Amino acid sequence: MSTTTLGTRRTAPAPGTVPGNPTAPPRRRAAWVPTLLLLLGALYCLVPIVWVVTAATKSRAELFTTFTYAPGTGFLDNLAELSGYRGGVYWQWMANSALYAGVGALLSAAVSGLTGYALAKYRFRGRDTVFNVLLAGVLMPPITLAVPQYLLMAKAGLADTHWSVLLPSILSPYGIYLARIYAEAAIPDEVVEAARVDGAKDLRLFRSVALPMMVPGLVTVFLFQFVAIWNNFLLPYIMLGDDHKFPVTVGLYSLLAQGANEPALYTLVITGALLSVIPLIALFLGLQRYWRVDLLSGAVKS
């Protein structure tokens, strides 16, 4: 005598419904909320950029008489007038910004890489204390350091010189923090010990072994510091008095201040602001490509 057991068949819940509660609304109904927030954030960031692009194309007569986001016909005239203003002082401001940001970011990346590697791979008394002090420097608002830095530069006779802007930009607590975190993750202790067993000295070990592994992290430090120095306004505004040494941020501010009495300069300020963003976009796109290539090569090696 054989018995047959009939099992109950369970049907799978409908896609998007909560198991055990078929009447619950689909989960995908709330998926549009993050997308909407991202779109609003993108719109908030892009609207000023669109305004600058369209306003830079307008002539003096079109700037205040046409629709805000309607393109104009005076971009080439604005560019020619900006280039000829005071013998091309705007391009000198751009060159000063490139000097401050390029040299300062390069030296900052070098100092951050060496310091971060030392804090990550060397054991010495007071290491954690030094790192905690650097973290306190990250939390310190830059505005609180501007006046003491000016007093130090004035005491050393470096006020109103290029060094007064370059020297404070070299040491970046945030860059050192990033370099240490990246060195701890990217450089295995076994590789360092093997290089020491083979007789590599500290400087050669850093240059030949650690530095190639830290390049992606140092590129990030370079980019962050370059953007920070390029956009910095307060430090050069306090340090510099000669407008021929101004970076583009302070130069455009002085031009805008003159526009209060001469509204014709507003088109020059807007055109200059648009041109000042182009180097940052080009740098970001170039380094983004470098990151992508480096990540792909790292995946192949692994």
mmCIF file of C-alpha atoms in Angstrom:
data_model
loop_
_atom_site.group_PDB
_atom_site.id
_atom_site.type_symbol
_atom_site.label_atom_id
_atom_site.label_comp_id
_atom_site.label_asym_id
_atom_site.label_seq_id
_atom_site.Cartn_x
_atom_site.Cartn_y
_atom_site.Cartn_z
ATOM 1 C CA MET A 1 0.000 0.000 0.000
ATOM 2 C CA SER A 2 1.557 3.260 -1.124
ATOM 3 C CA THR A 3 0.725 6.715 0.031
ATOM 4 C CA THR A 4 1.187 9.873 -1.950
ATOM 5 C CA THR A 5 1.950 13.115 -0.231
ATOM 6 C CA LEU A 6 0.695 16.174 -1.960
ATOM 7 C CA GLY A 7 2.847 19.248 -1.158
ATOM 8 C CA THR A 8 1.557 22.731 -1.349
ATOM 9 C CA ARG A 9 2.968 24.723 -4.197
ATOM 10 C CA ARG A 10 4.165 28.201 -3.322
ATOM 11 C CA THR A 11 4.071 30.814 -5.970
ATOM 12 C CA ALA A 12 6.820 33.392 -6.142
ATOM 13 C CA PRO A 13 5.795 36.922 -5.205
ATOM 14 C CA ALA A 14 5.256 39.355 -8.002
ATOM 15 C CA PRO A 15 8.302 41.392 -8.999
ATOM 16 C CA GLY A 16 8.639 44.522 -6.903
ATOM 17 C CA THR A 17 6.252 43.405 -4.120
ATOM 18 C CA VAL A 18 7.198 42.720 -0.534
ATOM 19 C CA PRO A 19 7.264 38.948 0.276
ATOM 20 C CA GLY A 20 4.416 37.959 2.576
ATOM 21 C CA ASN A 21 2.438 41.087 1.759
ATOM 22 C CA PRO A 22 1.175 41.000 -1.824
ATOM 23 C CA THR A 23 -0.804 44.182 -1.380
ATOM 24 C CA ALA A 24 2.267 46.242 -0.434
ATOM 25 C CA PRO A 25 3.298 48.862 -3.017
ATOM 26 C CA PRO A 26 6.301 48.060 -5.207
ATOM 27 C CA ARG A 27 9.661 49.078 -3.862
ATOM 28 C CA ARG A 28 10.578 50.685 -7.129
ATOM 29 C CA ARG A 29 8.053 53.427 -6.559
ATOM 30 C CA ALA A 30 10.518 55.105 -4.176
ATOM 31 C CA ALA A 31 13.486 54.640 -6.513
ATOM 32 C CA TRP A 32 12.838 57.985 -8.197
ATOM 33 C CA VAL A 33 13.512 59.923 -4.993
ATOM 34 C CA PRO A 34 17.339 59.636 -5.075
ATOM 35 C CA THR A 35 17.284 60.321 -8.809
ATOM 36 C CA LEU A 36 15.211 63.439 -8.265
ATOM 37 C CA LEU A 37 17.570 64.658 -5.543
ATOM 38 C CA LEU A 38 20.571 64.113 -7.810
ATOM 39 C CA LEU A 39 18.878 65.973 -10.640
ATOM 40 C CA LEU A 40 18.070 68.885 -8.331
ATOM 41 C CA GLY A 41 21.670 68.976 -7.125
ATOM 42 C CA ALA A 42 22.970 68.898 -10.696
ATOM 43 C CA LEU A 43 20.563 71.665 -11.656
ATOM 44 C CA TYR A 44 21.699 73.758 -8.690
ATOM 45 C CA CYS A 45 25.332 73.409 -9.814
ATOM 46 C CA LEU A 46 24.754 73.840 -13.553
ATOM 47 C CA VAL A 47 22.453 76.882 -13.544
ATOM 48 C CA PRO A 48 25.215 79.364 -12.544
ATOM 49 C CA ILE A 49 27.571 77.826 -15.118
ATOM 50 C CA VAL A 50 24.973 78.183 -17.853
ATOM 51 C CA TRP A 51 24.431 81.797 -16.823
ATOM 52 C CA VAL A 52 28.168 82.568 -17.000
ATOM 53 C CA VAL A 53 28.464 80.938 -20.434
ATOM 54 C CA THR A 54 25.496 82.844 -21.866
ATOM 55 C CA ALA A 55 26.362 86.151 -20.182
ATOM 56 C CA ALA A 56 29.919 86.007 -21.533
ATOM 57 C CA THR A 57 28.512 86.043 -25.071
ATOM 58 C CA LYS A 58 26.569 89.264 -24.546
ATOM 59 C CA SER A 59 27.714 92.745 -25.367
ATOM 60 C CA ARG A 60 27.372 95.649 -22.964
ATOM 61 C CA ALA A 61 24.010 96.601 -24.412
ATOM 62 C CA GLU A 62 22.701 93.025 -24.371
ATOM 63 C CA LEU A 63 23.802 92.157 -20.830
ATOM 64 C CA PHE A 64 21.003 94.015 -19.048
ATOM 65 C CA THR A 65 18.374 94.188 -21.792
ATOM 66 C CA THR A 66 17.991 90.611 -23.096
ATOM 67 C CA PHE A 67 16.643 87.447 -21.479
ATOM 68 C CA THR A 68 18.975 86.066 -18.820
ATOM 69 C CA TYR A 69 19.737 82.745 -20.524
ATOM 70 C CA ALA A 70 19.572 83.973 -24.109
ATOM 71 C CA PRO A 71 22.957 83.904 -25.894
ATOM 72 C CA GLY A 72 24.381 87.142 -27.233
ATOM 73 C CA THR A 73 26.621 88.228 -30.083
ATOM 74 C CA GLY A 74 29.528 89.945 -28.333
ATOM 75 C CA PHE A 75 31.800 87.166 -27.076
ATOM 76 C CA LEU A 76 34.650 87.874 -29.493
ATOM 77 C CA ASP A 77 34.470 91.600 -28.738
ATOM 78 C CA ASN A 78 34.501 90.880 -25.004
ATOM 79 C CA LEU A 79 37.495 88.589 -25.404
ATOM 80 C CA ALA A 80 39.408 91.184 -27.431
ATOM 81 C CA GLU A 81 38.586 93.935 -24.941
ATOM 82 C CA LEU A 82 39.598 91.735 -22.006
ATOM 83 C CA SER A 83 42.914 90.880 -23.665
ATOM 84 C CA GLY A 84 43.632 94.541 -24.322
ATOM 85 C CA TYR A 85 42.597 95.839 -20.914
ATOM 86 C CA ARG A 86 45.610 97.549 -19.293
ATOM 87 C CA GLY A 87 48.034 95.911 -21.670
ATOM 88 C CA GLY A 88 46.761 92.361 -21.098
ATOM 89 C CA VAL A 89 46.930 92.328 -17.301
ATOM 90 C CA TYR A 90 44.265 89.614 -17.224
ATOM 91 C CA TRP A 91 46.617 87.089 -18.832
ATOM 92 C CA GLN A 92 49.257 88.048 -16.286
ATOM 93 C CA TRP A 93 46.744 87.212 -13.579
ATOM 94 C CA MET A 94 46.141 83.845 -15.244
ATOM 95 C CA ALA A 95 49.892 83.214 -15.422
ATOM 96 C CA ASN A 96 50.237 84.081 -11.737
ATOM 97 C CA SER A 97 47.445 81.647 -10.858
ATOM 98 C CA ALA A 98 49.127 78.934 -12.917
ATOM 99 C CA LEU A 99 52.401 79.630 -11.094
ATOM 100 C CA TYR A 100 50.872 79.608 -7.630
ATOM 101 C CA ALA A 101 48.651 76.581 -8.244
ATOM 102 C CA GLY A 102 51.072 74.518 -10.354
ATOM 103 C CA VAL A 103 54.219 74.948 -8.286
ATOM 104 C CA GLY A 104 52.364 74.980 -4.980
ATOM 105 C CA ALA A 105 50.372 71.829 -5.752
ATOM 106 C CA LEU A 106 53.459 70.010 -7.049
ATOM 107 C CA LEU A 107 55.504 70.818 -3.952
ATOM 108 C CA SER A 108 52.535 70.047 -1.715
ATOM 109 C CA ALA A 109 52.083 66.621 -3.331
ATOM 110 C CA ALA A 110 55.786 65.876 -2.854
ATOM 111 C CA VAL A 111 55.781 66.933 0.806
ATOM 112 C CA SER A 112 52.499 65.123 1.466
ATOM 113 C CA GLY A 113 53.738 61.925 -0.165
ATOM 114 C CA LEU A 114 56.997 61.844 1.791
ATOM 115 C CA THR A 115 55.320 62.744 5.092
ATOM 116 C CA GLY A 116 52.404 60.361 4.591
ATOM 117 C CA TYR A 117 54.740 57.499 3.744
ATOM 118 C CA ALA A 118 56.852 58.157 6.836
ATOM 119 C CA LEU A 119 53.795 58.260 9.096
ATOM 120 C CA ALA A 120 52.403 55.068 7.561
ATOM 121 C CA LYS A 121 55.494 52.834 7.400
ATOM 122 C CA TYR A 122 57.814 54.011 10.180
ATOM 123 C CA ARG A 123 57.349 53.354 13.877
ATOM 124 C CA PHE A 124 58.660 56.099 16.139
ATOM 125 C CA ARG A 125 57.700 57.755 19.384
ATOM 126 C CA GLY A 126 55.117 60.482 18.999
ATOM 127 C CA ARG A 127 53.898 59.321 15.586
ATOM 128 C CA ASP A 128 50.249 59.287 16.617
ATOM 129 C CA THR A 129 50.624 62.679 18.282
ATOM 130 C CA VAL A 130 52.015 64.178 15.077
ATOM 131 C CA PHE A 131 49.178 62.676 13.075
ATOM 132 C CA ASN A 132 46.564 63.989 15.506
ATOM 133 C CA VAL A 133 48.049 67.476 15.254
ATOM 134 C CA LEU A 134 47.778 67.224 11.469
ATOM 135 C CA LEU A 135 44.144 66.198 11.807
ATOM 136 C CA ALA A 136 43.564 69.270 13.956
ATOM 137 C CA GLY A 137 45.072 71.299 11.129
ATOM 138 C CA VAL A 138 42.504 69.811 8.746
ATOM 139 C CA LEU A 139 39.711 71.039 11.009
ATOM 140 C CA MET A 140 41.226 74.515 11.338
ATOM 141 C CA PRO A 141 39.435 77.108 9.153
ATOM 142 C CA PRO A 142 41.893 78.786 6.757
ATOM 143 C CA ILE A 143 40.603 82.235 7.662
ATOM 144 C CA THR A 144 41.999 81.878 11.188
ATOM 145 C CA LEU A 145 45.512 81.312 9.795
ATOM 146 C CA ALA A 146 45.563 84.112 7.231
ATOM 147 C CA VAL A 147 46.495 86.957 9.575
ATOM 148 C CA PRO A 148 49.221 85.010 11.473
ATOM 149 C CA GLN A 149 50.681 83.907 8.142
ATOM 150 C CA TYR A 150 50.757 87.496 6.946
ATOM 151 C CA LEU A 151 52.528 88.598 10.123
ATOM 152 C CA LEU A 152 55.122 85.850 9.672
ATOM 153 C CA MET A 153 55.709 86.756 6.028
ATOM 154 C CA ALA A 154 55.964 90.442 6.864
ATOM 155 C CA LYS A 155 58.487 89.677 9.627
ATOM 156 C CA ALA A 156 60.552 87.654 7.145
ATOM 157 C CA GLY A 157 60.342 90.402 4.529
ATOM 158 C CA LEU A 158 58.376 88.245 2.088
ATOM 159 C CA ALA A 159 55.079 90.130 2.098
ATOM 160 C CA ASP A 160 53.877 91.285 -1.326
ATOM 161 C CA THR A 161 56.029 88.668 -3.066
ATOM 162 C CA HIS A 162 55.219 85.449 -4.887
ATOM 163 C CA TRP A 163 56.730 83.488 -1.985
ATOM 164 C CA SER A 164 54.087 84.839 0.401
ATOM 165 C CA VAL A 165 51.455 82.902 -1.565
ATOM 166 C CA LEU A 166 53.563 79.871 -2.476
ATOM 167 C CA LEU A 167 55.064 78.978 0.909
ATOM 168 C CA PRO A 168 51.794 78.655 2.908
ATOM 169 C CA SER A 169 50.385 76.446 0.131
ATOM 170 C CA ILE A 170 53.106 73.809 0.322
ATOM 171 C CA LEU A 171 52.050 72.249 3.621
ATOM 172 C CA SER A 172 48.599 70.687 3.323
ATOM 173 C CA PRO A 173 47.342 68.769 6.388
ATOM 174 C CA TYR A 174 44.556 67.221 4.331
ATOM 175 C CA GLY A 175 47.052 66.131 1.667
ATOM 176 C CA ILE A 176 49.269 64.493 4.291
ATOM 177 C CA TYR A 177 46.231 62.729 5.724
ATOM 178 C CA LEU A 178 45.267 61.358 2.297
ATOM 179 C CA ALA A 179 48.847 60.317 1.569
ATOM 180 C CA ARG A 180 49.138 58.396 4.821
ATOM 181 C CA ILE A 181 45.842 56.584 4.318
ATOM 182 C CA TYR A 182 46.779 55.684 0.746
ATOM 183 C CA ALA A 183 50.302 54.561 1.711
ATOM 184 C CA GLU A 184 48.925 52.228 4.379
ATOM 185 C CA ALA A 185 46.586 50.597 1.861
ATOM 186 C CA ALA A 186 48.761 50.568 -1.274
ATOM 187 C CA ILE A 187 52.216 49.658 0.043
ATOM 188 C CA PRO A 188 52.438 46.183 1.623
ATOM 189 C CA ASP A 189 54.766 45.892 4.593
ATOM 190 C CA GLU A 190 56.260 42.748 3.029
ATOM 191 C CA VAL A 191 57.463 44.723 0.017
ATOM 192 C CA VAL A 192 59.112 47.315 2.234
ATOM 193 C CA GLU A 193 60.817 44.652 4.345
ATOM 194 C CA ALA A 194 62.010 42.783 1.248
ATOM 195 C CA ALA A 195 63.543 45.973 -0.136
ATOM 196 C CA ARG A 196 65.322 46.596 3.166
ATOM 197 C CA VAL A 197 66.647 43.041 3.204
ATOM 198 C CA ASP A 198 68.029 43.626 -0.294
ATOM 199 C CA GLY A 199 69.972 46.604 1.052
ATOM 200 C CA ALA A 200 67.839 49.508 -0.136
ATOM 201 C CA LYS A 201 68.325 52.665 1.878
ATOM 202 C CA ASP A 202 65.377 54.744 3.044
ATOM 203 C CA LEU A 203 65.532 57.358 0.299
ATOM 204 C CA ARG A 204 66.001 54.814 -2.473
ATOM 205 C CA LEU A 205 63.246 52.650 -0.995
ATOM 206 C CA PHE A 206 60.830 55.561 -1.154
ATOM 207 C CA ARG A 207 61.889 56.653 -4.627
ATOM 208 C CA SER A 208 62.038 53.227 -6.294
ATOM 209 C CA VAL A 209 59.458 51.159 -4.401
ATOM 210 C CA ALA A 210 56.954 53.316 -2.523
ATOM 211 C CA LEU A 211 56.609 56.272 -4.881
ATOM 212 C CA PRO A 212 55.405 54.296 -7.942
ATOM 213 C CA MET A 213 52.720 52.671 -5.776
ATOM 214 C CA MET A 214 51.602 56.036 -4.397
ATOM 215 C CA VAL A 215 51.308 57.858 -7.719
ATOM 216 C CA PRO A 216 47.471 57.620 -7.982
ATOM 217 C CA GLY A 217 47.065 58.960 -4.457
ATOM 218 C CA LEU A 218 49.558 61.764 -5.066
ATOM 219 C CA VAL A 219 47.725 62.715 -8.253
ATOM 220 C CA THR A 220 44.592 63.117 -6.141
ATOM 221 C CA VAL A 221 46.481 65.291 -3.660
ATOM 222 C CA PHE A 222 47.867 67.361 -6.537
ATOM 223 C CA LEU A 223 44.404 67.891 -8.013
ATOM 224 C CA PHE A 224 42.805 68.881 -4.704
ATOM 225 C CA GLN A 225 45.610 71.279 -3.862
ATOM 226 C CA PHE A 226 45.701 72.770 -7.366
ATOM 227 C CA VAL A 227 41.981 73.542 -7.260
ATOM 228 C CA ALA A 228 42.255 74.920 -3.715
ATOM 229 C CA ILE A 229 45.139 77.255 -4.604
ATOM 230 C CA TRP A 230 43.578 78.314 -7.911
ATOM 231 C CA ASN A 231 40.314 79.254 -6.190
ATOM 232 C CA ASN A 232 41.982 80.748 -3.121
ATOM 233 C CA PHE A 233 41.063 84.373 -2.600
ATOM 234 C CA LEU A 234 41.725 85.344 1.005
ATOM 235 C CA LEU A 235 45.444 84.499 1.250
ATOM 236 C CA PRO A 236 46.642 86.406 -1.858
ATOM 237 C CA TYR A 237 44.202 89.231 -1.101
ATOM 238 C CA ILE A 238 45.910 89.733 2.264
ATOM 239 C CA MET A 239 49.489 89.032 1.161
ATOM 240 C CA LEU A 240 49.713 90.974 -2.100
ATOM 241 C CA GLY A 241 49.471 94.677 -2.784
ATOM 242 C CA ASP A 242 50.813 94.880 -6.333
ATOM 243 C CA ASP A 243 48.033 94.038 -8.786
ATOM 244 C CA HIS A 244 50.579 92.658 -11.269
ATOM 245 C CA LYS A 245 51.156 89.793 -8.808
ATOM 246 C CA PHE A 246 47.470 89.084 -8.268
ATOM 247 C CA PRO A 247 46.026 85.667 -9.150
ATOM 248 C CA VAL A 248 42.948 85.654 -11.316
ATOM 249 C CA THR A 249 40.557 85.481 -8.352
ATOM 250 C CA VAL A 250 41.832 88.676 -6.743
ATOM 251 C CA GLY A 251 42.284 90.319 -10.136
ATOM 252 C CA LEU A 252 38.666 89.724 -11.115
ATOM 253 C CA TYR A 253 37.542 90.998 -7.720
ATOM 254 C CA SER A 254 39.444 94.241 -8.226
ATOM 255 C CA LEU A 255 37.955 94.516 -11.704
ATOM 256 C CA LEU A 256 34.475 93.938 -10.276
ATOM 257 C CA ALA A 257 35.052 96.625 -7.645
ATOM 258 C CA GLN A 258 35.920 99.083 -10.413
ATOM 259 C CA GLY A 259 32.739 98.018 -12.237
ATOM 260 C CA ALA A 260 30.666 99.653 -9.493
ATOM 261 C CA ASN A 261 31.747 103.017 -10.937
ATOM 262 C CA GLU A 262 32.159 101.796 -14.521
ATOM 263 C CA PRO A 263 29.446 99.226 -15.422
ATOM 264 C CA ALA A 264 31.115 98.570 -18.788
ATOM 265 C CA LEU A 265 33.641 96.373 -16.966
ATOM 266 C CA TYR A 266 30.980 93.831 -15.972
ATOM 267 C CA THR A 267 31.242 92.059 -19.328
ATOM 268 C CA LEU A 268 35.001 91.762 -18.851
ATOM 269 C CA VAL A 269 34.547 90.266 -15.386
ATOM 270 C CA ILE A 270 32.063 87.676 -16.643
ATOM 271 C CA THR A 271 34.232 86.738 -19.639
ATOM 272 C CA GLY A 272 37.282 86.481 -17.398
ATOM 273 C CA ALA A 273 35.413 84.265 -14.941
ATOM 274 C CA LEU A 274 34.440 81.928 -17.777
ATOM 275 C CA LEU A 275 38.003 81.677 -19.063
ATOM 276 C CA SER A 276 39.374 81.070 -15.568
ATOM 277 C CA VAL A 277 37.349 77.859 -15.243
ATOM 278 C CA ILE A 278 38.704 76.295 -18.437
ATOM 279 C CA PRO A 279 42.131 75.265 -16.990
ATOM 280 C CA LEU A 280 40.432 73.495 -14.077
ATOM 281 C CA ILE A 281 38.128 71.576 -16.411
ATOM 282 C CA ALA A 282 41.033 70.582 -18.655
ATOM 283 C CA LEU A 283 43.120 69.467 -15.681
ATOM 284 C CA PHE A 284 40.297 67.428 -14.198
ATOM 285 C CA LEU A 285 39.541 65.686 -17.495
ATOM 286 C CA GLY A 286 43.206 64.888 -18.044
ATOM 287 C CA LEU A 287 43.722 63.461 -14.568
ATOM 288 C CA GLN A 288 40.434 61.551 -14.749
ATOM 289 C CA ARG A 289 41.752 59.785 -17.810
ATOM 290 C CA TYR A 290 44.960 59.023 -15.934
ATOM 291 C CA TRP A 291 43.001 57.540 -13.021
ATOM 292 C CA ARG A 292 41.014 55.330 -15.364
ATOM 293 C CA VAL A 293 44.145 54.007 -17.077
ATOM 294 C CA ASP A 294 45.843 53.416 -13.751
ATOM 295 C CA LEU A 295 42.879 51.522 -12.313
ATOM 296 C CA LEU A 296 42.665 49.316 -15.391
ATOM 297 C CA SER A 297 46.374 48.552 -15.270
ATOM 298 C CA GLY A 298 46.111 47.723 -11.574
ATOM 299 C CA ALA A 299 43.264 45.321 -12.305
ATOM 300 C CA VAL A 300 45.329 43.592 -14.984
ATOM 301 C CA LYS A 301 48.308 43.263 -12.650
ATOM 302 C CA SER A 302 46.177 41.760 -9.905
#
